[in-house]
CSV table of C-alpha atoms and ligand atoms in Angstrom, one decimal:
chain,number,residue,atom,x,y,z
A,1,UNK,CA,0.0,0.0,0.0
A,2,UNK,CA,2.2,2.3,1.3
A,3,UNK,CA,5.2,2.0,-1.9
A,4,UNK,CA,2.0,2.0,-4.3
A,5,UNK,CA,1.1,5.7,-2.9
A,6,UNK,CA,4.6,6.9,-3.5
A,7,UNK,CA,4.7,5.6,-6.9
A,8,UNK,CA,1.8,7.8,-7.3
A,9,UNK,CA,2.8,10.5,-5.8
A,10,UNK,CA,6.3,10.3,-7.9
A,11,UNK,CA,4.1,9.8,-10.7
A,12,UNK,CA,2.4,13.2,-10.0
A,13,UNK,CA,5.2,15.3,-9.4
A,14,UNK,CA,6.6,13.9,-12.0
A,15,UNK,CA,4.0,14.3,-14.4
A,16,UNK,CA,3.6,18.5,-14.0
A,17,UNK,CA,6.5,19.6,-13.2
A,18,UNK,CA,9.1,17.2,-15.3
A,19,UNK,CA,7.5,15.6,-18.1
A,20,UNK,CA,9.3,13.3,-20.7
A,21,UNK,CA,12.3,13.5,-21.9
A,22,UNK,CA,13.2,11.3,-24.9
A,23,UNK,CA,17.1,11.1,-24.4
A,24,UNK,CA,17.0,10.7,-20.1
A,25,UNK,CA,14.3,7.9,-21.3
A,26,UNK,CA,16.4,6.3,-24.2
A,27,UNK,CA,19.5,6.4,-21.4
A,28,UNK,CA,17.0,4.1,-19.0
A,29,UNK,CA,16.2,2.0,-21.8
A,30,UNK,CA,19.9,0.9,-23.3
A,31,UNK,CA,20.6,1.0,-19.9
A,32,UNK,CA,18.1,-1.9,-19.0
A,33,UNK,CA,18.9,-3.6,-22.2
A,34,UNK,CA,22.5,-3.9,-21.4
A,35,UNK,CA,21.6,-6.0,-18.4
A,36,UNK,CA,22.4,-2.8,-15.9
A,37,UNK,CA,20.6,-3.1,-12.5
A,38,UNK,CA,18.2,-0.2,-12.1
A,39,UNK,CA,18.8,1.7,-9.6
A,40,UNK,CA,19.3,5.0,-11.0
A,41,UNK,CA,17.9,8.2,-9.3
A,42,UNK,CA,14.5,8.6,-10.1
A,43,UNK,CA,13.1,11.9,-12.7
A,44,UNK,CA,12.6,13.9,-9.6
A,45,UNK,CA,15.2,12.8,-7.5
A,46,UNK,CA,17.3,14.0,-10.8
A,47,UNK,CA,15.9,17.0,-11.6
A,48,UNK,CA,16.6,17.9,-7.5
A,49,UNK,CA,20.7,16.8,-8.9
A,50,UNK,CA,20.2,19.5,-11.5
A,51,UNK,CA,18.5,22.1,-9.3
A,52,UNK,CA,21.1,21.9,-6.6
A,53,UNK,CA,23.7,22.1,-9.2
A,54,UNK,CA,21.9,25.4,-10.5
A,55,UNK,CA,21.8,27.0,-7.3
A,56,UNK,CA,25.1,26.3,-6.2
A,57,UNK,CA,26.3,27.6,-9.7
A,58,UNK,CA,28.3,24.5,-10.5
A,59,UNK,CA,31.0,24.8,-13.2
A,60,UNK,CA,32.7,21.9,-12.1
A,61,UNK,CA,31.2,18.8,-10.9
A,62,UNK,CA,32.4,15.4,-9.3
A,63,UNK,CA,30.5,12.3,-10.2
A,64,UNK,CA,31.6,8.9,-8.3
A,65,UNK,CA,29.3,5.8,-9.6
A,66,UNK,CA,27.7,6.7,-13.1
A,67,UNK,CA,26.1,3.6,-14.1
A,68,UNK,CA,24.8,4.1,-17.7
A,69,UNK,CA,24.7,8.0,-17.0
A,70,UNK,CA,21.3,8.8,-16.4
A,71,UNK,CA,22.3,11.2,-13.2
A,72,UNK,CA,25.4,12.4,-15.0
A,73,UNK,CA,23.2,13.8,-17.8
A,74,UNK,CA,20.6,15.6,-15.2
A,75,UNK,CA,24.2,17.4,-13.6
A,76,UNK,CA,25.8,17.9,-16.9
A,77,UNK,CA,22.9,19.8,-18.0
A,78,UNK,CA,23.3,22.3,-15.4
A,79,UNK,CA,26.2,23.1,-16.7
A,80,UNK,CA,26.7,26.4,-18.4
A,81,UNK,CA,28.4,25.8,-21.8
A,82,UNK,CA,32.0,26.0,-20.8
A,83,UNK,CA,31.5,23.8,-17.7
A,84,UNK,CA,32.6,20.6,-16.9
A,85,UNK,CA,31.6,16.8,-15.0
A,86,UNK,CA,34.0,14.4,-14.0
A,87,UNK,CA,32.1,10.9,-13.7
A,88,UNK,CA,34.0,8.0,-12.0
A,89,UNK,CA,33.1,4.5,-12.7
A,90,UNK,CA,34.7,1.2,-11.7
A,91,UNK,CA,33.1,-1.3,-14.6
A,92,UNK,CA,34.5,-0.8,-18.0
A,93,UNK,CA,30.6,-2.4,-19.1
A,94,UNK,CA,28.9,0.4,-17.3
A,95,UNK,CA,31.2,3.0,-18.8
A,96,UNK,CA,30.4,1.9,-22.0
A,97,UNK,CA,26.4,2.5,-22.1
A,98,UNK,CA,27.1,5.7,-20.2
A,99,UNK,CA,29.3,7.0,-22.8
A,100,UNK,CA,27.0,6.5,-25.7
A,101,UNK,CA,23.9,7.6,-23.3
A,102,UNK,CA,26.2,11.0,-22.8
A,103,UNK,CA,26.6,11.2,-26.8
A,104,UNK,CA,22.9,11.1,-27.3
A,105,UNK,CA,22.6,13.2,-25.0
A,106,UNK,CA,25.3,15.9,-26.9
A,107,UNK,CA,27.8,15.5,-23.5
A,108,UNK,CA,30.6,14.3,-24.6
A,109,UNK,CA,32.7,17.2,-25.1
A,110,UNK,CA,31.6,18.0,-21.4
A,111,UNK,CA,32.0,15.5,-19.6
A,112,UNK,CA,34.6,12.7,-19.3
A,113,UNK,CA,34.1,9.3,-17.9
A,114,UNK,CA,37.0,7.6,-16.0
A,115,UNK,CA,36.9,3.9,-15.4
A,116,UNK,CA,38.6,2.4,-12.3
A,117,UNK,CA,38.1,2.1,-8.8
A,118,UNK,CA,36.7,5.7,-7.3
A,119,UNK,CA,39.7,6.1,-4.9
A,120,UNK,CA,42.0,5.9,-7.5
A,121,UNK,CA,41.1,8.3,-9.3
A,122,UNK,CA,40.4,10.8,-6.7
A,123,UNK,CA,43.8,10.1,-6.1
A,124,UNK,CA,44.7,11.3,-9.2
A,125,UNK,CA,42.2,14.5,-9.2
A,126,UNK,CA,43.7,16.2,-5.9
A,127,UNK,CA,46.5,18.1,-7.8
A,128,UNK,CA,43.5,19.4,-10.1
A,129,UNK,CA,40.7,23.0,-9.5
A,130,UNK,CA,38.3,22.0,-7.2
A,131,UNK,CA,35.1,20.9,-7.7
A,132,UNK,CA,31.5,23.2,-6.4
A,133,UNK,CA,29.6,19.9,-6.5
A,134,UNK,CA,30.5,16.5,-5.7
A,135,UNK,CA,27.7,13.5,-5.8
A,136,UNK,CA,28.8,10.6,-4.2
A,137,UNK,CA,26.6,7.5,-5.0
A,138,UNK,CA,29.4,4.6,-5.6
A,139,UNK,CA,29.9,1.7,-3.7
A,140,UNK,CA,28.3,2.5,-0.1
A,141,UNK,CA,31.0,0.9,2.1
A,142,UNK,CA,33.6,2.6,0.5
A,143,UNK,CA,31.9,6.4,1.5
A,144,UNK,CA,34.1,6.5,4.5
A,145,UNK,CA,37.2,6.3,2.4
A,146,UNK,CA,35.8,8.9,-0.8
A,147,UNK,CA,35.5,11.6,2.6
A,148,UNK,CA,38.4,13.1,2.6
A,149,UNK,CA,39.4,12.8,-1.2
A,150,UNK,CA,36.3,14.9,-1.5
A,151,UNK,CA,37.5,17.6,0.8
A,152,UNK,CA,40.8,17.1,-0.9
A,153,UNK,CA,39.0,18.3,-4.4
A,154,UNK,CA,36.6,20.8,-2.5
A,155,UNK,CA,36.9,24.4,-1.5
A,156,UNK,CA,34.6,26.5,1.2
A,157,UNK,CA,31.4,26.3,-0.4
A,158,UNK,CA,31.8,23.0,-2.5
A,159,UNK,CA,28.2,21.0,-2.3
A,160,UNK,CA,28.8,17.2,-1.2
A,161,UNK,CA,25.4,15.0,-1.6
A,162,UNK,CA,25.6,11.5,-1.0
A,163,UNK,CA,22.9,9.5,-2.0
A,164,UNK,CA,21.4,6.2,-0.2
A,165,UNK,CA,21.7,6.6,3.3
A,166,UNK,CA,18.8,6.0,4.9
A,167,UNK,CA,18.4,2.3,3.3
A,168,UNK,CA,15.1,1.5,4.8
A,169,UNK,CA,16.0,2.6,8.1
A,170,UNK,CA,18.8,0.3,8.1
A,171,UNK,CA,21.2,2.9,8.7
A,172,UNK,CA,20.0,3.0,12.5
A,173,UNK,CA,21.0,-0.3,12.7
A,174,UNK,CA,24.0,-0.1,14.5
A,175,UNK,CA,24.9,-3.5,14.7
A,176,UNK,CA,24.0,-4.5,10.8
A,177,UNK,CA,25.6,-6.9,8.9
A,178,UNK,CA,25.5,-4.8,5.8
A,179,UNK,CA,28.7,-3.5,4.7
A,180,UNK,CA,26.8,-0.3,2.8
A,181,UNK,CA,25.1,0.2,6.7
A,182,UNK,CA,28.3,0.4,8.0
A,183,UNK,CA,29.9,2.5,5.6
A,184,UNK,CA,27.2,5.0,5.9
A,185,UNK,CA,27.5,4.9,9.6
A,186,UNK,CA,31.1,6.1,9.5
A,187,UNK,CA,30.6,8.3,7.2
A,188,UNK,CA,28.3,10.2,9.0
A,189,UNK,CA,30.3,9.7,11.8
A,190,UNK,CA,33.2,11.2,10.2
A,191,UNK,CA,31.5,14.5,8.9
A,192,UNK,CA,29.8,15.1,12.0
A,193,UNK,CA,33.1,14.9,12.9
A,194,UNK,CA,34.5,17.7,10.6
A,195,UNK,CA,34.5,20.8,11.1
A,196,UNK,CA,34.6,21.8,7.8
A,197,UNK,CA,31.5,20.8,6.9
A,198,UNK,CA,27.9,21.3,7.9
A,199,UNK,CA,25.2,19.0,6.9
A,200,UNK,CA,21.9,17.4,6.8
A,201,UNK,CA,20.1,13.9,6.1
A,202,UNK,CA,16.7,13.8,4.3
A,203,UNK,CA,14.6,10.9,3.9
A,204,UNK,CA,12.7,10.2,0.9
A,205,UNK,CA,10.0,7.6,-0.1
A,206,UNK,CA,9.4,7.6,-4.0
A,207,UNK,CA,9.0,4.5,-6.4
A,208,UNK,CA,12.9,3.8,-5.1
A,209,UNK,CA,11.3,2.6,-1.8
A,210,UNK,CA,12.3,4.2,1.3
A,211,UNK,CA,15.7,5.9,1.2
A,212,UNK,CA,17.6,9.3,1.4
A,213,UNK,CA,20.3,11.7,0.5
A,214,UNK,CA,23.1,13.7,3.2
A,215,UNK,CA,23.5,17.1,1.9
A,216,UNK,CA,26.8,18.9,2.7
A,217,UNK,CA,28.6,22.5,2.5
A,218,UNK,CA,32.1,22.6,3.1
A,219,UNK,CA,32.8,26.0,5.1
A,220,UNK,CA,36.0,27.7,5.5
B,1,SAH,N1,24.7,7.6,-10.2
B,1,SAH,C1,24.0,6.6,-11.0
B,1,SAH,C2,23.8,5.3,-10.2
B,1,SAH,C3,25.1,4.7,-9.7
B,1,SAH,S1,25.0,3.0,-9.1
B,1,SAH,C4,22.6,7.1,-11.3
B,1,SAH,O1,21.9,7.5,-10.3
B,1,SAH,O2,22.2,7.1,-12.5
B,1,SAH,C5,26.5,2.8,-8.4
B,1,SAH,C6,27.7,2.7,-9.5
B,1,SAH,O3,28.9,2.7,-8.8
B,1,SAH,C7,27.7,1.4,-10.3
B,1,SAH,O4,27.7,1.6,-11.7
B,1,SAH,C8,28.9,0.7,-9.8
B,1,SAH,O5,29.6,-0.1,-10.8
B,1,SAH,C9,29.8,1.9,-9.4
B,1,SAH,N2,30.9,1.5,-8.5
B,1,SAH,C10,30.9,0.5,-7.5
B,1,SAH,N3,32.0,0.5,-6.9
B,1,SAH,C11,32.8,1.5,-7.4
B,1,SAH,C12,34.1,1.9,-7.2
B,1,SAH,N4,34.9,1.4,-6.2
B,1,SAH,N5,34.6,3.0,-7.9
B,1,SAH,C13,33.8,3.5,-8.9
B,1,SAH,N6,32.6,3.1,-9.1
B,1,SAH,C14,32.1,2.1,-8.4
B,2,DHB,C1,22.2,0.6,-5.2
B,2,DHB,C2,23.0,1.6,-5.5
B,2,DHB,C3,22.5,2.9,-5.6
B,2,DHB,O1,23.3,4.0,-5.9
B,2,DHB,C4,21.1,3.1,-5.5
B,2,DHB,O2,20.7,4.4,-5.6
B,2,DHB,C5,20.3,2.1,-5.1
B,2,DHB,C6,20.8,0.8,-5.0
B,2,DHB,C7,22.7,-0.8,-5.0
B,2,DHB,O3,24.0,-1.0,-5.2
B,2,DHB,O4,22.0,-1.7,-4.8
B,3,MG,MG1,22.3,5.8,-5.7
Protein backbone atom coordinates (compact mmCIF):
# COMPACT_ATOMS: atom_id res chain seq x y z
CA UNK A 1 0.00 0.00 0.00
CA UNK A 2 2.25 2.29 1.28
CA UNK A 3 5.19 1.98 -1.89
CA UNK A 4 1.98 1.98 -4.34
CA UNK A 5 1.11 5.68 -2.91
CA UNK A 6 4.64 6.89 -3.52
CA UNK A 7 4.70 5.58 -6.86
CA UNK A 8 1.81 7.84 -7.26
CA UNK A 9 2.80 10.52 -5.77
CA UNK A 10 6.34 10.32 -7.92
CA UNK A 11 4.11 9.81 -10.72
CA UNK A 12 2.44 13.24 -10.02
CA UNK A 13 5.16 15.33 -9.39
CA UNK A 14 6.65 13.95 -12.01
CA UNK A 15 4.02 14.32 -14.43
CA UNK A 16 3.59 18.45 -13.98
CA UNK A 17 6.47 19.56 -13.20
CA UNK A 18 9.13 17.21 -15.26
CA UNK A 19 7.55 15.60 -18.07
CA UNK A 20 9.33 13.27 -20.69
CA UNK A 21 12.33 13.49 -21.86
CA UNK A 22 13.25 11.31 -24.86
CA UNK A 23 17.10 11.13 -24.42
CA UNK A 24 17.00 10.65 -20.11
CA UNK A 25 14.30 7.86 -21.27
CA UNK A 26 16.40 6.26 -24.17
CA UNK A 27 19.48 6.41 -21.39
CA UNK A 28 17.03 4.07 -18.98
CA UNK A 29 16.23 2.02 -21.82
CA UNK A 30 19.85 0.90 -23.32
CA UNK A 31 20.62 1.01 -19.95
CA UNK A 32 18.11 -1.85 -18.96
CA UNK A 33 18.86 -3.62 -22.21
CA UNK A 34 22.53 -3.89 -21.45
CA UNK A 35 21.57 -5.98 -18.43
CA UNK A 36 22.36 -2.78 -15.90
CA UNK A 37 20.60 -3.06 -12.52
CA UNK A 38 18.15 -0.23 -12.09
CA UNK A 39 18.77 1.74 -9.57
CA UNK A 40 19.34 5.01 -10.98
CA UNK A 41 17.87 8.17 -9.34
CA UNK A 42 14.48 8.63 -10.09
CA UNK A 43 13.07 11.86 -12.67
CA UNK A 44 12.60 13.92 -9.64
CA UNK A 45 15.21 12.80 -7.51
CA UNK A 46 17.30 14.02 -10.76
CA UNK A 47 15.88 17.05 -11.63
CA UNK A 48 16.63 17.92 -7.49
CA UNK A 49 20.68 16.83 -8.89
CA UNK A 50 20.16 19.48 -11.47
CA UNK A 51 18.53 22.06 -9.27
CA UNK A 52 21.13 21.88 -6.56
CA UNK A 53 23.68 22.13 -9.23
CA UNK A 54 21.87 25.41 -10.52
CA UNK A 55 21.81 26.97 -7.33
CA UNK A 56 25.12 26.32 -6.20
CA UNK A 57 26.27 27.61 -9.68
CA UNK A 58 28.31 24.49 -10.50
CA UNK A 59 31.04 24.82 -13.19
CA UNK A 60 32.65 21.88 -12.08
CA UNK A 61 31.20 18.79 -10.88
CA UNK A 62 32.42 15.45 -9.29
CA UNK A 63 30.51 12.28 -10.22
CA UNK A 64 31.65 8.87 -8.31
CA UNK A 65 29.34 5.84 -9.62
CA UNK A 66 27.75 6.73 -13.14
CA UNK A 67 26.11 3.65 -14.13
CA UNK A 68 24.77 4.09 -17.73
CA UNK A 69 24.74 8.00 -17.00
CA UNK A 70 21.29 8.76 -16.38
CA UNK A 71 22.34 11.20 -13.20
CA UNK A 72 25.38 12.42 -15.03
CA UNK A 73 23.23 13.85 -17.77
CA UNK A 74 20.63 15.62 -15.21
CA UNK A 75 24.22 17.37 -13.59
CA UNK A 76 25.79 17.90 -16.94
CA UNK A 77 22.91 19.81 -17.99
CA UNK A 78 23.34 22.31 -15.38
CA UNK A 79 26.23 23.15 -16.74
CA UNK A 80 26.72 26.41 -18.40
CA UNK A 81 28.42 25.77 -21.84
CA UNK A 82 31.97 25.97 -20.78
CA UNK A 83 31.45 23.83 -17.74
CA UNK A 84 32.61 20.57 -16.92
CA UNK A 85 31.58 16.76 -15.04
CA UNK A 86 34.05 14.41 -14.04
CA UNK A 87 32.12 10.87 -13.68
CA UNK A 88 33.99 7.96 -12.00
CA UNK A 89 33.13 4.54 -12.70
CA UNK A 90 34.70 1.23 -11.73
CA UNK A 91 33.07 -1.26 -14.63
CA UNK A 92 34.46 -0.77 -17.99
CA UNK A 93 30.62 -2.36 -19.14
CA UNK A 94 28.95 0.40 -17.29
CA UNK A 95 31.21 3.04 -18.83
CA UNK A 96 30.44 1.88 -21.99
CA UNK A 97 26.45 2.52 -22.12
CA UNK A 98 27.11 5.67 -20.18
CA UNK A 99 29.28 6.96 -22.83
CA UNK A 100 26.98 6.48 -25.68
CA UNK A 101 23.86 7.65 -23.32
CA UNK A 102 26.21 10.98 -22.79
CA UNK A 103 26.56 11.20 -26.75
CA UNK A 104 22.92 11.12 -27.33
CA UNK A 105 22.63 13.24 -24.98
CA UNK A 106 25.27 15.88 -26.90
CA UNK A 107 27.78 15.45 -23.48
CA UNK A 108 30.62 14.30 -24.62
CA UNK A 109 32.69 17.22 -25.05
CA UNK A 110 31.63 17.96 -21.38
CA UNK A 111 31.96 15.48 -19.65
CA UNK A 112 34.64 12.71 -19.26
CA UNK A 113 34.10 9.25 -17.88
CA UNK A 114 37.04 7.57 -15.96
CA UNK A 115 36.93 3.90 -15.44
CA UNK A 116 38.63 2.44 -12.28
CA UNK A 117 38.06 2.07 -8.84
CA UNK A 118 36.70 5.73 -7.33
CA UNK A 119 39.75 6.08 -4.88
CA UNK A 120 42.05 5.85 -7.49
CA UNK A 121 41.10 8.33 -9.35
CA UNK A 122 40.44 10.77 -6.68
CA UNK A 123 43.77 10.12 -6.09
CA UNK A 124 44.67 11.31 -9.20
CA UNK A 125 42.20 14.47 -9.24
CA UNK A 126 43.70 16.23 -5.92
CA UNK A 127 46.46 18.05 -7.81
CA UNK A 128 43.52 19.36 -10.07
CA UNK A 129 40.71 23.05 -9.49
CA UNK A 130 38.33 22.00 -7.19
CA UNK A 131 35.05 20.91 -7.74
CA UNK A 132 31.52 23.24 -6.35
CA UNK A 133 29.60 19.92 -6.46
CA UNK A 134 30.54 16.45 -5.70
CA UNK A 135 27.75 13.55 -5.81
CA UNK A 136 28.80 10.58 -4.19
CA UNK A 137 26.59 7.48 -4.98
CA UNK A 138 29.41 4.63 -5.58
CA UNK A 139 29.90 1.67 -3.75
CA UNK A 140 28.27 2.53 -0.14
CA UNK A 141 31.01 0.94 2.06
CA UNK A 142 33.61 2.62 0.50
CA UNK A 143 31.89 6.41 1.54
CA UNK A 144 34.13 6.48 4.49
CA UNK A 145 37.18 6.28 2.37
CA UNK A 146 35.83 8.92 -0.78
CA UNK A 147 35.48 11.63 2.59
CA UNK A 148 38.41 13.12 2.65
CA UNK A 149 39.41 12.78 -1.16
CA UNK A 150 36.26 14.92 -1.47
CA UNK A 151 37.49 17.63 0.82
CA UNK A 152 40.77 17.12 -0.94
CA UNK A 153 39.04 18.29 -4.37
CA UNK A 154 36.63 20.81 -2.55
CA UNK A 155 36.86 24.38 -1.48
CA UNK A 156 34.62 26.51 1.19
CA UNK A 157 31.42 26.29 -0.40
CA UNK A 158 31.77 22.96 -2.46
CA UNK A 159 28.24 20.97 -2.33
CA UNK A 160 28.81 17.21 -1.25
CA UNK A 161 25.40 14.96 -1.60
CA UNK A 162 25.60 11.55 -1.04
CA UNK A 163 22.92 9.52 -2.05
CA UNK A 164 21.42 6.20 -0.19
CA UNK A 165 21.70 6.61 3.30
CA UNK A 166 18.84 5.97 4.90
CA UNK A 167 18.41 2.26 3.34
CA UNK A 168 15.14 1.52 4.79
CA UNK A 169 15.97 2.62 8.10
CA UNK A 170 18.77 0.33 8.12
CA UNK A 171 21.19 2.94 8.67
CA UNK A 172 20.05 2.96 12.49
CA UNK A 173 21.01 -0.32 12.65
CA UNK A 174 24.05 -0.11 14.52
CA UNK A 175 24.94 -3.51 14.74
CA UNK A 176 23.96 -4.51 10.82
CA UNK A 177 25.58 -6.92 8.92
CA UNK A 178 25.46 -4.80 5.78
CA UNK A 179 28.74 -3.48 4.71
CA UNK A 180 26.85 -0.25 2.83
CA UNK A 181 25.06 0.24 6.73
CA UNK A 182 28.29 0.45 7.98
CA UNK A 183 29.90 2.55 5.57
CA UNK A 184 27.23 5.03 5.91
CA UNK A 185 27.48 4.92 9.55
CA UNK A 186 31.06 6.13 9.51
CA UNK A 187 30.65 8.29 7.16
CA UNK A 188 28.25 10.17 8.99
CA UNK A 189 30.26 9.70 11.79
CA UNK A 190 33.17 11.20 10.17
CA UNK A 191 31.53 14.47 8.86
CA UNK A 192 29.78 15.13 12.01
CA UNK A 193 33.08 14.93 12.93
CA UNK A 194 34.50 17.74 10.63
CA UNK A 195 34.54 20.80 11.09
CA UNK A 196 34.64 21.84 7.82
CA UNK A 197 31.48 20.77 6.86
CA UNK A 198 27.87 21.29 7.86
CA UNK A 199 25.23 19.05 6.94
CA UNK A 200 21.86 17.36 6.80
CA UNK A 201 20.13 13.94 6.09
CA UNK A 202 16.69 13.82 4.33
CA UNK A 203 14.58 10.90 3.94
CA UNK A 204 12.69 10.17 0.90
CA UNK A 205 10.00 7.58 -0.13
CA UNK A 206 9.39 7.56 -4.00
CA UNK A 207 9.04 4.54 -6.41
CA UNK A 208 12.92 3.84 -5.08
CA UNK A 209 11.25 2.58 -1.84
CA UNK A 210 12.34 4.23 1.32
CA UNK A 211 15.67 5.87 1.24
CA UNK A 212 17.57 9.25 1.41
CA UNK A 213 20.25 11.66 0.53
CA UNK A 214 23.13 13.65 3.16
CA UNK A 215 23.46 17.12 1.89
CA UNK A 216 26.80 18.86 2.73
CA UNK A 217 28.63 22.52 2.50
CA UNK A 218 32.10 22.64 3.10
CA UNK A 219 32.83 26.05 5.09
CA UNK A 220 35.95 27.74 5.50
N1 LIG B 1 24.68 7.58 -10.22
C1 LIG B 1 23.96 6.56 -10.98
C2 LIG B 1 23.83 5.27 -10.19
C3 LIG B 1 25.12 4.72 -9.71
S1 LIG B 1 24.95 3.04 -9.12
C4 LIG B 1 22.57 7.10 -11.28
O1 LIG B 1 21.87 7.50 -10.35
O2 LIG B 1 22.17 7.11 -12.47
C5 LIG B 1 26.54 2.79 -8.44
C6 LIG B 1 27.67 2.69 -9.47
O3 LIG B 1 28.90 2.72 -8.76
C7 LIG B 1 27.67 1.37 -10.27
O4 LIG B 1 27.72 1.61 -11.66
C8 LIG B 1 28.95 0.67 -9.82
O5 LIG B 1 29.60 -0.09 -10.82
C9 LIG B 1 29.81 1.86 -9.40
N2 LIG B 1 30.87 1.50 -8.46
C10 LIG B 1 30.87 0.53 -7.52
N3 LIG B 1 32.04 0.50 -6.88
C11 LIG B 1 32.80 1.48 -7.41
C12 LIG B 1 34.14 1.94 -7.18
N4 LIG B 1 34.91 1.39 -6.24
N5 LIG B 1 34.59 2.98 -7.91
C13 LIG B 1 33.81 3.55 -8.86
N6 LIG B 1 32.55 3.15 -9.13
C14 LIG B 1 32.06 2.13 -8.42
C1 LIG C 1 22.17 0.56 -5.17
C2 LIG C 1 23.02 1.61 -5.51
C3 LIG C 1 22.49 2.89 -5.65
O1 LIG C 1 23.28 3.97 -5.95
C4 LIG C 1 21.14 3.12 -5.46
O2 LIG C 1 20.68 4.40 -5.60
C5 LIG C 1 20.30 2.08 -5.13
C6 LIG C 1 20.82 0.78 -4.99
C7 LIG C 1 22.74 -0.82 -5.03
O3 LIG C 1 23.95 -0.97 -5.21
O4 LIG C 1 21.98 -1.72 -4.77
MG1 LIG D 1 22.26 5.79 -5.67
Amino acid sequence: MAQQRWDAVDDYFSSRLIGTDPVLEAALADSDTAGLPTIAVTGSQGRMLNLLARMCGARRILELGTLGGYSTIWLARALPADGRLTTLEVSAAHAQVARSNLARAGLTEQVEVRVGPAVDALAALADGPPYDLIFLDADKRSYPDYLQACLSVSRPGTVLVADNVVRGGAVVDADSADVAVQGVRRFTDLIAAEPRLTATAIQTVGSKGYDGFLLAVVTD
